[in-house]
């Protein structure tokens, strides 16, 4: 038996030993695992009142979003942000000191007045989160300090709920300024407007850019000067100009001033315009189609002033030499456009001479499309002369013109000293022996980068194909050639040889 002096506990004492306590211990068993978790996590308890209040507050903001847009508590732009927030920040703080409580989301008149004065910001409609996660209802007499203004805006965790509840009928001007959730813009594009076939890859990989580029195109196509003012249209364009980079317009009923449009859309990099009328039916009038002198003048001024436009497409606008002369007043002073498409028009030799000035020593043009015009042999001579000193053009399309064999020869002669042209389309130009002979000399030259050649629908014969076959034996750059629809025998062996040599060049180019 142990002594009490050593502070031991023996079997004769009334206090159980430690070994006995361990034997008697039984772990506490909880019948409800959910209750057990709540014992250690008091914050996990449900708060039905708070959840209901949150739902109501989100609904208030959604219902009043057009009138009282809001931004998140982190200072970001996730739901709403006005550009002049920073400029009006001090003024909002001063007004808060004078006017009191948080932004009401449309709850009371004083909140709306403060919001209108301060630039349209709104708080978390009826509920704000203070320090420590406490929740306060709007209308409290306590006035927050200016340093606590972030507590008046929407916490980030509620932003997705708000954007999911926004209507697809939301004013585009408000949406452009305040809504940045890609899920909302995808829903608006697909469900509301039926743009399922749109390719997001063509619109910067963002649904918001896709929406506004398509919407702006529709607004310009359907603009009626008798129903709305042009200033109102420009005001709308200014609100969404940050999201419009590519503009494709298939009709212009009112022939608006494109100079003013391009001035507002400062990020515009590609403009594709066709002056026509869609679905006209039996109401056809010749005057409704094609570009006018006033249109060409406005467009020339826009081209001259732009600092961002890189591609200009003017297909099917009935552009003749006079309109081309007007457009050249802007093109000749432009240093940004690298892609020019004036195909399917009425440009003749004089227009080709004007365009050849764009291919001078200071040219930045890399692609020129003159397909389906009225360019004859003389126009081919002008273009060929310009190609001799050009060091920028990579692609030239002259299909469906009237170059003839002589014009084709003069144009191809310009390629002897050209170091950059890689793609040439001369299909359907009545090209024959002279042009083919000149082309074979170009293909023999070392260092040429011509990779794609289209000579289909011409007047080439078996002897001309043999010339090309001999020239290609010493060529390693040509990877594609089209010789269909010529006066060539179907069983000509040289055609098979050309195909094999071109295919071999293509394989080498892929491996390089």
PDB file of C-alpha atoms in Angstrom, residues 37-287:
ATOM      1  CA  UNK A  37     -20.810  19.065 -36.446  1.00  0.00           C
ATOM      2  CA  UNK A  38     -22.861  21.934 -35.159  1.00  0.00           C
ATOM      3  CA  UNK A  39     -21.414  21.485 -31.682  1.00  0.00           C
ATOM      4  CA  UNK A  40     -17.984  22.352 -32.998  1.00  0.00           C
ATOM      5  CA  UNK A  41     -19.090  24.755 -35.743  1.00  0.00           C
ATOM      6  CA  UNK A  42     -21.574  27.246 -34.463  1.00  0.00           C
ATOM      7  CA  UNK A  43     -21.401  29.199 -37.735  1.00  0.00           C
ATOM      8  CA  UNK A  44     -22.912  26.230 -39.584  1.00  0.00           C
ATOM      9  CA  UNK A  45     -26.314  26.812 -38.040  1.00  0.00           C
ATOM     10  CA  UNK A  46     -28.914  27.762 -40.606  1.00  0.00           C
ATOM     11  CA  UNK A  47     -30.363  31.225 -40.468  1.00  0.00           C
ATOM     12  CA  UNK A  48     -33.644  31.135 -42.415  1.00  0.00           C
ATOM     13  CA  UNK A  49     -34.322  34.792 -41.759  1.00  0.00           C
ATOM     14  CA  UNK A  50     -30.976  35.836 -43.163  1.00  0.00           C
ATOM     15  CA  UNK A  51     -31.354  33.587 -46.222  1.00  0.00           C
ATOM     16  CA  UNK A  52     -34.807  34.985 -46.941  1.00  0.00           C
ATOM     17  CA  UNK A  53     -33.508  38.519 -46.539  1.00  0.00           C
ATOM     18  CA  UNK A  54     -30.653  37.777 -48.953  1.00  0.00           C
ATOM     19  CA  UNK A  55     -33.071  36.489 -51.583  1.00  0.00           C
ATOM     20  CA  UNK A  56     -35.252  39.562 -51.200  1.00  0.00           C
ATOM     21  CA  UNK A  57     -32.272  41.895 -51.454  1.00  0.00           C
ATOM     22  CA  UNK A  58     -31.014  40.179 -54.594  1.00  0.00           C
ATOM     23  CA  UNK A  59     -34.488  40.493 -56.093  1.00  0.00           C
ATOM     24  CA  UNK A  60     -34.603  44.205 -55.265  1.00  0.00           C
ATOM     25  CA  UNK A  61     -31.282  44.800 -57.026  1.00  0.00           C
ATOM     26  CA  UNK A  62     -32.311  42.739 -60.052  1.00  0.00           C
ATOM     27  CA  UNK A  63     -35.627  44.573 -60.358  1.00  0.00           C
ATOM     28  CA  UNK A  64     -33.986  47.984 -60.064  1.00  0.00           C
ATOM     29  CA  UNK A  65     -30.756  47.236 -61.901  1.00  0.00           C
ATOM     30  CA  UNK A  66     -31.431  49.459 -64.901  1.00  0.00           C
ATOM     31  CA  UNK A  67     -32.139  52.438 -62.647  1.00  0.00           C
ATOM     32  CA  UNK A  68     -29.636  51.701 -59.884  1.00  0.00           C
ATOM     33  CA  UNK A  69     -26.722  49.572 -61.153  1.00  0.00           C
ATOM     34  CA  UNK A  70     -24.256  48.371 -58.537  1.00  0.00           C
ATOM     35  CA  UNK A  71     -20.654  47.246 -58.241  1.00  0.00           C
ATOM     36  CA  UNK A  72     -18.909  44.710 -56.049  1.00  0.00           C
ATOM     37  CA  UNK A  73     -17.325  45.259 -52.681  1.00  0.00           C
ATOM     38  CA  UNK A  74     -13.823  44.444 -53.858  1.00  0.00           C
ATOM     39  CA  UNK A  75     -13.637  47.480 -56.096  1.00  0.00           C
ATOM     40  CA  UNK A  76     -13.808  45.322 -59.228  1.00  0.00           C
ATOM     41  CA  UNK A  77     -16.139  45.529 -62.196  1.00  0.00           C
ATOM     42  CA  UNK A  78     -17.797  42.120 -61.951  1.00  0.00           C
ATOM     43  CA  UNK A  79     -21.402  43.289 -62.019  1.00  0.00           C
ATOM     44  CA  UNK A  80     -21.420  47.030 -62.313  1.00  0.00           C
ATOM     45  CA  UNK A  81     -18.946  49.805 -62.588  1.00  0.00           C
ATOM     46  CA  UNK A  82     -19.169  53.317 -63.919  1.00  0.00           C
ATOM     47  CA  UNK A  83     -16.030  54.816 -65.434  1.00  0.00           C
ATOM     48  CA  UNK A  84     -16.280  58.002 -63.417  1.00  0.00           C
ATOM     49  CA  UNK A  85     -16.547  56.201 -60.074  1.00  0.00           C
ATOM     50  CA  UNK A  86     -13.032  57.281 -59.152  1.00  0.00           C
ATOM     51  CA  UNK A  87     -13.732  60.850 -60.191  1.00  0.00           C
ATOM     52  CA  UNK A  88     -16.941  60.993 -58.164  1.00  0.00           C
ATOM     53  CA  UNK A  89     -15.641  59.020 -55.170  1.00  0.00           C
ATOM     54  CA  UNK A  90     -14.886  62.007 -52.970  1.00  0.00           C
ATOM     55  CA  UNK A  91     -18.185  63.630 -53.874  1.00  0.00           C
ATOM     56  CA  UNK A  92     -20.093  60.457 -52.958  1.00  0.00           C
ATOM     57  CA  UNK A  93     -18.351  60.326 -49.596  1.00  0.00           C
ATOM     58  CA  UNK A  94     -19.243  63.934 -48.860  1.00  0.00           C
ATOM     59  CA  UNK A  95     -22.846  63.312 -49.868  1.00  0.00           C
ATOM     60  CA  UNK A  96     -22.904  60.214 -47.657  1.00  0.00           C
ATOM     61  CA  UNK A  97     -21.781  62.283 -44.697  1.00  0.00           C
ATOM     62  CA  UNK A  98     -24.607  64.716 -45.347  1.00  0.00           C
ATOM     63  CA  UNK A  99     -27.258  62.198 -46.409  1.00  0.00           C
ATOM     64  CA  UNK A 100     -26.577  59.184 -44.199  1.00  0.00           C
ATOM     65  CA  UNK A 101     -27.162  55.435 -44.647  1.00  0.00           C
ATOM     66  CA  UNK A 102     -26.294  52.874 -47.304  1.00  0.00           C
ATOM     67  CA  UNK A 103     -27.450  52.817 -50.920  1.00  0.00           C
ATOM     68  CA  UNK A 104     -31.002  51.615 -50.934  1.00  0.00           C
ATOM     69  CA  UNK A 105     -31.395  49.718 -54.181  1.00  0.00           C
ATOM     70  CA  UNK A 106     -34.557  51.722 -54.817  1.00  0.00           C
ATOM     71  CA  UNK A 107     -36.013  51.378 -51.317  1.00  0.00           C
ATOM     72  CA  UNK A 108     -36.446  55.058 -50.480  1.00  0.00           C
ATOM     73  CA  UNK A 109     -36.420  58.338 -52.360  1.00  0.00           C
ATOM     74  CA  UNK A 110     -33.362  59.746 -50.613  1.00  0.00           C
ATOM     75  CA  UNK A 111     -31.271  56.755 -51.700  1.00  0.00           C
ATOM     76  CA  UNK A 112     -32.339  57.232 -55.308  1.00  0.00           C
ATOM     77  CA  UNK A 113     -31.514  60.915 -55.113  1.00  0.00           C
ATOM     78  CA  UNK A 114     -28.056  60.175 -53.753  1.00  0.00           C
ATOM     79  CA  UNK A 115     -27.529  57.559 -56.432  1.00  0.00           C
ATOM     80  CA  UNK A 116     -28.512  59.865 -59.276  1.00  0.00           C
ATOM     81  CA  UNK A 117     -26.276  62.608 -57.960  1.00  0.00           C
ATOM     82  CA  UNK A 118     -23.287  60.378 -57.383  1.00  0.00           C
ATOM     83  CA  UNK A 119     -23.225  58.729 -60.775  1.00  0.00           C
ATOM     84  CA  UNK A 120     -25.659  55.835 -60.510  1.00  0.00           C
ATOM     85  CA  UNK A 121     -24.028  53.552 -57.896  1.00  0.00           C
ATOM     86  CA  UNK A 122     -26.251  51.430 -55.694  1.00  0.00           C
ATOM     87  CA  UNK A 123     -25.674  49.496 -52.523  1.00  0.00           C
ATOM     88  CA  UNK A 124     -26.623  45.958 -51.697  1.00  0.00           C
ATOM     89  CA  UNK A 125     -30.397  46.609 -51.911  1.00  0.00           C
ATOM     90  CA  UNK A 126     -31.538  46.599 -48.340  1.00  0.00           C
ATOM     91  CA  UNK A 127     -28.742  44.637 -46.645  1.00  0.00           C
ATOM     92  CA  UNK A 128     -25.083  45.322 -46.019  1.00  0.00           C
ATOM     93  CA  UNK A 129     -22.371  43.350 -44.289  1.00  0.00           C
ATOM     94  CA  UNK A 130     -20.480  45.173 -41.615  1.00  0.00           C
ATOM     95  CA  UNK A 131     -17.285  44.230 -39.865  1.00  0.00           C
ATOM     96  CA  UNK A 132     -17.226  40.748 -38.380  1.00  0.00           C
ATOM     97  CA  UNK A 133     -19.953  39.469 -40.691  1.00  0.00           C
ATOM     98  CA  UNK A 134     -22.810  41.275 -38.852  1.00  0.00           C
ATOM     99  CA  UNK A 135     -25.869  42.032 -40.919  1.00  0.00           C
ATOM    100  CA  UNK A 136     -27.646  45.365 -40.731  1.00  0.00           C
ATOM    101  CA  UNK A 137     -30.902  46.385 -42.308  1.00  0.00           C
ATOM    102  CA  UNK A 138     -31.046  49.523 -44.348  1.00  0.00           C
ATOM    103  CA  UNK A 139     -32.562  52.475 -42.645  1.00  0.00           C
ATOM    104  CA  UNK A 140     -30.427  52.326 -39.504  1.00  0.00           C
ATOM    105  CA  UNK A 141     -29.760  55.735 -38.043  1.00  0.00           C
ATOM    106  CA  UNK A 142     -26.051  55.043 -37.749  1.00  0.00           C
ATOM    107  CA  UNK A 143     -24.106  56.842 -40.500  1.00  0.00           C
ATOM    108  CA  UNK A 144     -21.065  54.924 -41.805  1.00  0.00           C
ATOM    109  CA  UNK A 145     -17.666  56.500 -41.868  1.00  0.00           C
ATOM    110  CA  UNK A 146     -16.314  57.313 -45.383  1.00  0.00           C
ATOM    111  CA  UNK A 147     -13.688  54.598 -44.924  1.00  0.00           C
ATOM    112  CA  UNK A 148     -16.516  52.057 -44.554  1.00  0.00           C
ATOM    113  CA  UNK A 149     -18.155  52.866 -47.883  1.00  0.00           C
ATOM    114  CA  UNK A 150     -17.037  49.527 -49.325  1.00  0.00           C
ATOM    115  CA  UNK A 151     -19.548  47.908 -46.991  1.00  0.00           C
ATOM    116  CA  UNK A 152     -22.382  49.530 -48.946  1.00  0.00           C
ATOM    117  CA  UNK A 153     -21.724  47.700 -52.191  1.00  0.00           C
ATOM    118  CA  UNK A 154     -22.429  44.123 -53.236  1.00  0.00           C
ATOM    119  CA  UNK A 155     -20.294  41.362 -51.724  1.00  0.00           C
ATOM    120  CA  UNK A 156     -18.650  39.330 -54.450  1.00  0.00           C
ATOM    121  CA  UNK A 157     -20.402  36.105 -53.434  1.00  0.00           C
ATOM    122  CA  UNK A 158     -23.782  37.554 -54.466  1.00  0.00           C
ATOM    123  CA  UNK A 159     -22.732  38.789 -57.898  1.00  0.00           C
ATOM    124  CA  UNK A 160     -23.481  35.547 -59.706  1.00  0.00           C
ATOM    125  CA  UNK A 161     -26.955  35.407 -58.177  1.00  0.00           C
ATOM    126  CA  UNK A 162     -27.688  38.909 -59.389  1.00  0.00           C
ATOM    127  CA  UNK A 163     -26.415  38.384 -62.922  1.00  0.00           C
ATOM    128  CA  UNK A 164     -28.332  35.091 -63.162  1.00  0.00           C
ATOM    129  CA  UNK A 165     -31.532  36.926 -62.299  1.00  0.00           C
ATOM    130  CA  UNK A 166     -31.071  39.779 -64.758  1.00  0.00           C
ATOM    131  CA  UNK A 167     -33.513  39.891 -67.635  1.00  0.00           C
ATOM    132  CA  UNK A 168     -32.315  39.447 -71.207  1.00  0.00           C
ATOM    133  CA  UNK A 169     -34.377  42.571 -71.984  1.00  0.00           C
ATOM    134  CA  UNK A 170     -31.968  44.716 -69.983  1.00  0.00           C
ATOM    135  CA  UNK A 171     -31.111  47.984 -71.697  1.00  0.00           C
ATOM    136  CA  UNK A 172     -27.913  47.316 -73.719  1.00  0.00           C
ATOM    137  CA  UNK A 173     -26.486  50.658 -72.611  1.00  0.00           C
ATOM    138  CA  UNK A 174     -26.814  49.648 -68.957  1.00  0.00           C
ATOM    139  CA  UNK A 175     -25.494  46.177 -69.691  1.00  0.00           C
ATOM    140  CA  UNK A 176     -22.463  47.547 -71.477  1.00  0.00           C
ATOM    141  CA  UNK A 177     -21.508  49.685 -68.498  1.00  0.00           C
ATOM    142  CA  UNK A 178     -22.326  47.401 -65.585  1.00  0.00           C
ATOM    143  CA  UNK A 179     -22.711  43.712 -66.527  1.00  0.00           C
ATOM    144  CA  UNK A 180     -19.524  41.718 -67.050  1.00  0.00           C
ATOM    145  CA  UNK A 181     -20.651  38.170 -66.322  1.00  0.00           C
ATOM    146  CA  UNK A 182     -19.969  36.041 -69.421  1.00  0.00           C
ATOM    147  CA  UNK A 183     -22.727  33.597 -68.421  1.00  0.00           C
ATOM    148  CA  UNK A 184     -25.275  36.387 -68.680  1.00  0.00           C
ATOM    149  CA  UNK A 185     -24.106  37.447 -72.132  1.00  0.00           C
ATOM    150  CA  UNK A 186     -24.057  33.862 -73.363  1.00  0.00           C
ATOM    151  CA  UNK A 187     -27.607  33.413 -72.121  1.00  0.00           C
ATOM    152  CA  UNK A 188     -28.666  36.611 -73.816  1.00  0.00           C
ATOM    153  CA  UNK A 189     -27.050  35.674 -77.131  1.00  0.00           C
ATOM    154  CA  UNK A 190     -28.368  32.123 -77.245  1.00  0.00           C
ATOM    155  CA  UNK A 191     -31.745  32.166 -75.508  1.00  0.00           C
ATOM    156  CA  UNK A 192     -33.119  35.619 -76.195  1.00  0.00           C
ATOM    157  CA  UNK A 193     -31.679  36.606 -79.565  1.00  0.00           C
ATOM    158  CA  UNK A 194     -31.204  33.180 -81.099  1.00  0.00           C
ATOM    159  CA  UNK A 195     -27.581  33.579 -82.148  1.00  0.00           C
ATOM    160  CA  UNK A 196     -26.722  29.915 -81.669  1.00  0.00           C
ATOM    161  CA  UNK A 197     -24.674  29.798 -84.850  1.00  0.00           C
ATOM    162  CA  UNK A 198     -22.345  32.641 -83.928  1.00  0.00           C
ATOM    163  CA  UNK A 199     -18.683  31.737 -83.640  1.00  0.00           C
ATOM    164  CA  UNK A 200     -17.247  33.158 -80.446  1.00  0.00           C
ATOM    165  CA  UNK A 201     -13.742  32.656 -81.862  1.00  0.00           C
ATOM    166  CA  UNK A 202     -14.482  35.442 -84.356  1.00  0.00           C
ATOM    167  CA  UNK A 203     -15.361  37.868 -81.583  1.00  0.00           C
ATOM    168  CA  UNK A 204     -12.413  37.889 -79.231  1.00  0.00           C
ATOM    169  CA  UNK A 205     -13.552  34.711 -77.430  1.00  0.00           C
ATOM    170  CA  UNK A 206     -15.991  36.734 -75.300  1.00  0.00           C
ATOM    171  CA  UNK A 207     -19.774  36.571 -75.399  1.00  0.00           C
ATOM    172  CA  UNK A 208     -20.106  40.227 -74.509  1.00  0.00           C
ATOM    173  CA  UNK A 209     -18.063  41.289 -77.528  1.00  0.00           C
ATOM    174  CA  UNK A 210     -20.068  38.901 -79.709  1.00  0.00           C
ATOM    175  CA  UNK A 211     -23.331  40.404 -78.499  1.00  0.00           C
ATOM    176  CA  UNK A 212     -22.405  44.027 -79.019  1.00  0.00           C
ATOM    177  CA  UNK A 213     -20.719  43.532 -82.387  1.00  0.00           C
ATOM    178  CA  UNK A 214     -23.819  41.762 -83.690  1.00  0.00           C
ATOM    179  CA  UNK A 215     -26.184  44.193 -81.962  1.00  0.00           C
ATOM    180  CA  UNK A 216     -24.397  47.279 -83.282  1.00  0.00           C
ATOM    181  CA  UNK A 217     -24.459  45.812 -86.794  1.00  0.00           C
ATOM    182  CA  UNK A 218     -28.208  45.270 -86.474  1.00  0.00           C
ATOM    183  CA  UNK A 219     -28.766  48.810 -85.204  1.00  0.00           C
ATOM    184  CA  UNK A 220     -26.866  50.294 -88.138  1.00  0.00           C
ATOM    185  CA  UNK A 221     -28.593  48.032 -90.658  1.00  0.00           C
ATOM    186  CA  UNK A 222     -32.080  48.944 -89.431  1.00  0.00           C
ATOM    187  CA  UNK A 223     -31.444  52.605 -88.613  1.00  0.00           C
ATOM    188  CA  UNK A 224     -34.250  54.837 -89.897  1.00  0.00           C
ATOM    189  CA  UNK A 225     -33.613  58.579 -89.785  1.00  0.00           C
ATOM    190  CA  UNK A 226     -37.371  59.242 -89.771  1.00  0.00           C
ATOM    191  CA  UNK A 227     -37.916  57.288 -86.548  1.00  0.00           C
ATOM    192  CA  UNK A 228     -34.850  58.226 -84.506  1.00  0.00           C
ATOM    193  CA  UNK A 229     -32.100  60.796 -84.613  1.00  0.00           C
ATOM    194  CA  UNK A 230     -28.551  60.028 -85.653  1.00  0.00           C
ATOM    195  CA  UNK A 231     -27.283  61.590 -82.417  1.00  0.00           C
ATOM    196  CA  UNK A 232     -29.276  59.033 -80.450  1.00  0.00           C
ATOM    197  CA  UNK A 233     -27.609  56.257 -82.435  1.00  0.00           C
ATOM    198  CA  UNK A 234     -24.167  57.736 -81.791  1.00  0.00           C
ATOM    199  CA  UNK A 235     -24.958  57.977 -78.076  1.00  0.00           C
ATOM    200  CA  UNK A 236     -25.714  54.266 -78.000  1.00  0.00           C
ATOM    201  CA  UNK A 237     -22.541  53.449 -79.956  1.00  0.00           C
ATOM    202  CA  UNK A 238     -20.488  55.452 -77.467  1.00  0.00           C
ATOM    203  CA  UNK A 239     -21.847  53.408 -74.565  1.00  0.00           C
ATOM    204  CA  UNK A 240     -20.616  50.110 -76.033  1.00  0.00           C
ATOM    205  CA  UNK A 241     -17.591  51.224 -78.071  1.00  0.00           C
ATOM    206  CA  UNK A 242     -15.210  49.323 -75.785  1.00  0.00           C
ATOM    207  CA  UNK A 243     -16.625  46.011 -77.034  1.00  0.00           C
ATOM    208  CA  UNK A 244     -16.841  46.606 -80.794  1.00  0.00           C
ATOM    209  CA  UNK A 245     -13.762  45.586 -82.770  1.00  0.00           C
ATOM    210  CA  UNK A 246     -15.231  43.907 -85.874  1.00  0.00           C
ATOM    211  CA  UNK A 247     -18.217  45.311 -87.732  1.00  0.00           C
ATOM    212  CA  UNK A 248     -20.018  43.479 -90.552  1.00  0.00           C
ATOM    213  CA  UNK A 249     -22.893  45.405 -92.120  1.00  0.00           C
ATOM    214  CA  UNK A 250     -24.961  43.794 -94.876  1.00  0.00           C
ATOM    215  CA  UNK A 251     -27.298  46.710 -95.583  1.00  0.00           C
ATOM    216  CA  UNK A 252     -27.457  50.434 -94.910  1.00  0.00           C
ATOM    217  CA  UNK A 253     -30.941  51.754 -95.529  1.00  0.00           C
ATOM    218  CA  UNK A 254     -30.328  55.310 -94.338  1.00  0.00           C
ATOM    219  CA  UNK A 255     -26.711  55.665 -95.581  1.00  0.00           C
ATOM    220  CA  UNK A 256     -25.487  57.104 -92.244  1.00  0.00           C
ATOM    221  CA  UNK A 257     -22.288  59.072 -91.865  1.00  0.00           C
ATOM    222  CA  UNK A 258     -19.677  56.338 -91.425  1.00  0.00           C
ATOM    223  CA  UNK A 259     -17.063  58.923 -90.489  1.00  0.00           C
ATOM    224  CA  UNK A 260     -19.002  59.760 -87.320  1.00  0.00           C
ATOM    225  CA  UNK A 261     -19.584  56.066 -86.635  1.00  0.00           C
ATOM    226  CA  UNK A 262     -15.876  55.261 -86.905  1.00  0.00           C
ATOM    227  CA  UNK A 263     -14.964  58.225 -84.718  1.00  0.00           C
ATOM    228  CA  UNK A 264     -17.179  56.888 -81.934  1.00  0.00           C
ATOM    229  CA  UNK A 265     -16.044  53.268 -82.338  1.00  0.00           C
ATOM    230  CA  UNK A 266     -12.418  53.983 -81.522  1.00  0.00           C
ATOM    231  CA  UNK A 267     -11.449  50.296 -81.186  1.00  0.00           C
ATOM    232  CA  UNK A 268     -12.722  49.310 -84.635  1.00  0.00           C
ATOM    233  CA  UNK A 269     -10.138  47.147 -86.420  1.00  0.00           C
ATOM    234  CA  UNK A 270     -12.240  45.548 -89.169  1.00  0.00           C
ATOM    235  CA  UNK A 271     -15.019  47.170 -91.210  1.00  0.00           C
ATOM    236  CA  UNK A 272     -17.086  45.175 -93.703  1.00  0.00           C
ATOM    237  CA  UNK A 273     -19.808  47.296 -95.341  1.00  0.00           C
ATOM    238  CA  UNK A 274     -22.226  46.550 -98.165  1.00  0.00           C
ATOM    239  CA  UNK A 275     -24.539  49.354 -99.280  1.00  0.00           C
ATOM    240  CA  UNK A 276     -27.653  47.410-100.252  1.00  0.00           C
ATOM    241  CA  UNK A 277     -31.117  46.352 -99.091  1.00  0.00           C
ATOM    242  CA  UNK A 278     -31.901  42.841 -97.908  1.00  0.00           C
ATOM    243  CA  UNK A 279     -35.185  41.014 -98.557  1.00  0.00           C
ATOM    244  CA  UNK A 280     -36.523  43.747-100.808  1.00  0.00           C
ATOM    245  CA  UNK A 281     -38.777  41.429-102.802  1.00  0.00           C
ATOM    246  CA  UNK A 282     -40.897  43.142-105.450  1.00  0.00           C
ATOM    247  CA  UNK A 283     -39.973  46.628-104.213  1.00  0.00           C
ATOM    248  CA  UNK A 284     -36.640  46.602-106.035  1.00  0.00           C
ATOM    249  CA  UNK A 285     -35.194  49.968-107.006  1.00  0.00           C
ATOM    250  CA  UNK A 286     -31.793  50.394-108.563  1.00  0.00           C
ATOM    251  CA  UNK A 287     -31.042  53.512-106.507  1.00  0.00           C
TER     252      UNK A 287
END
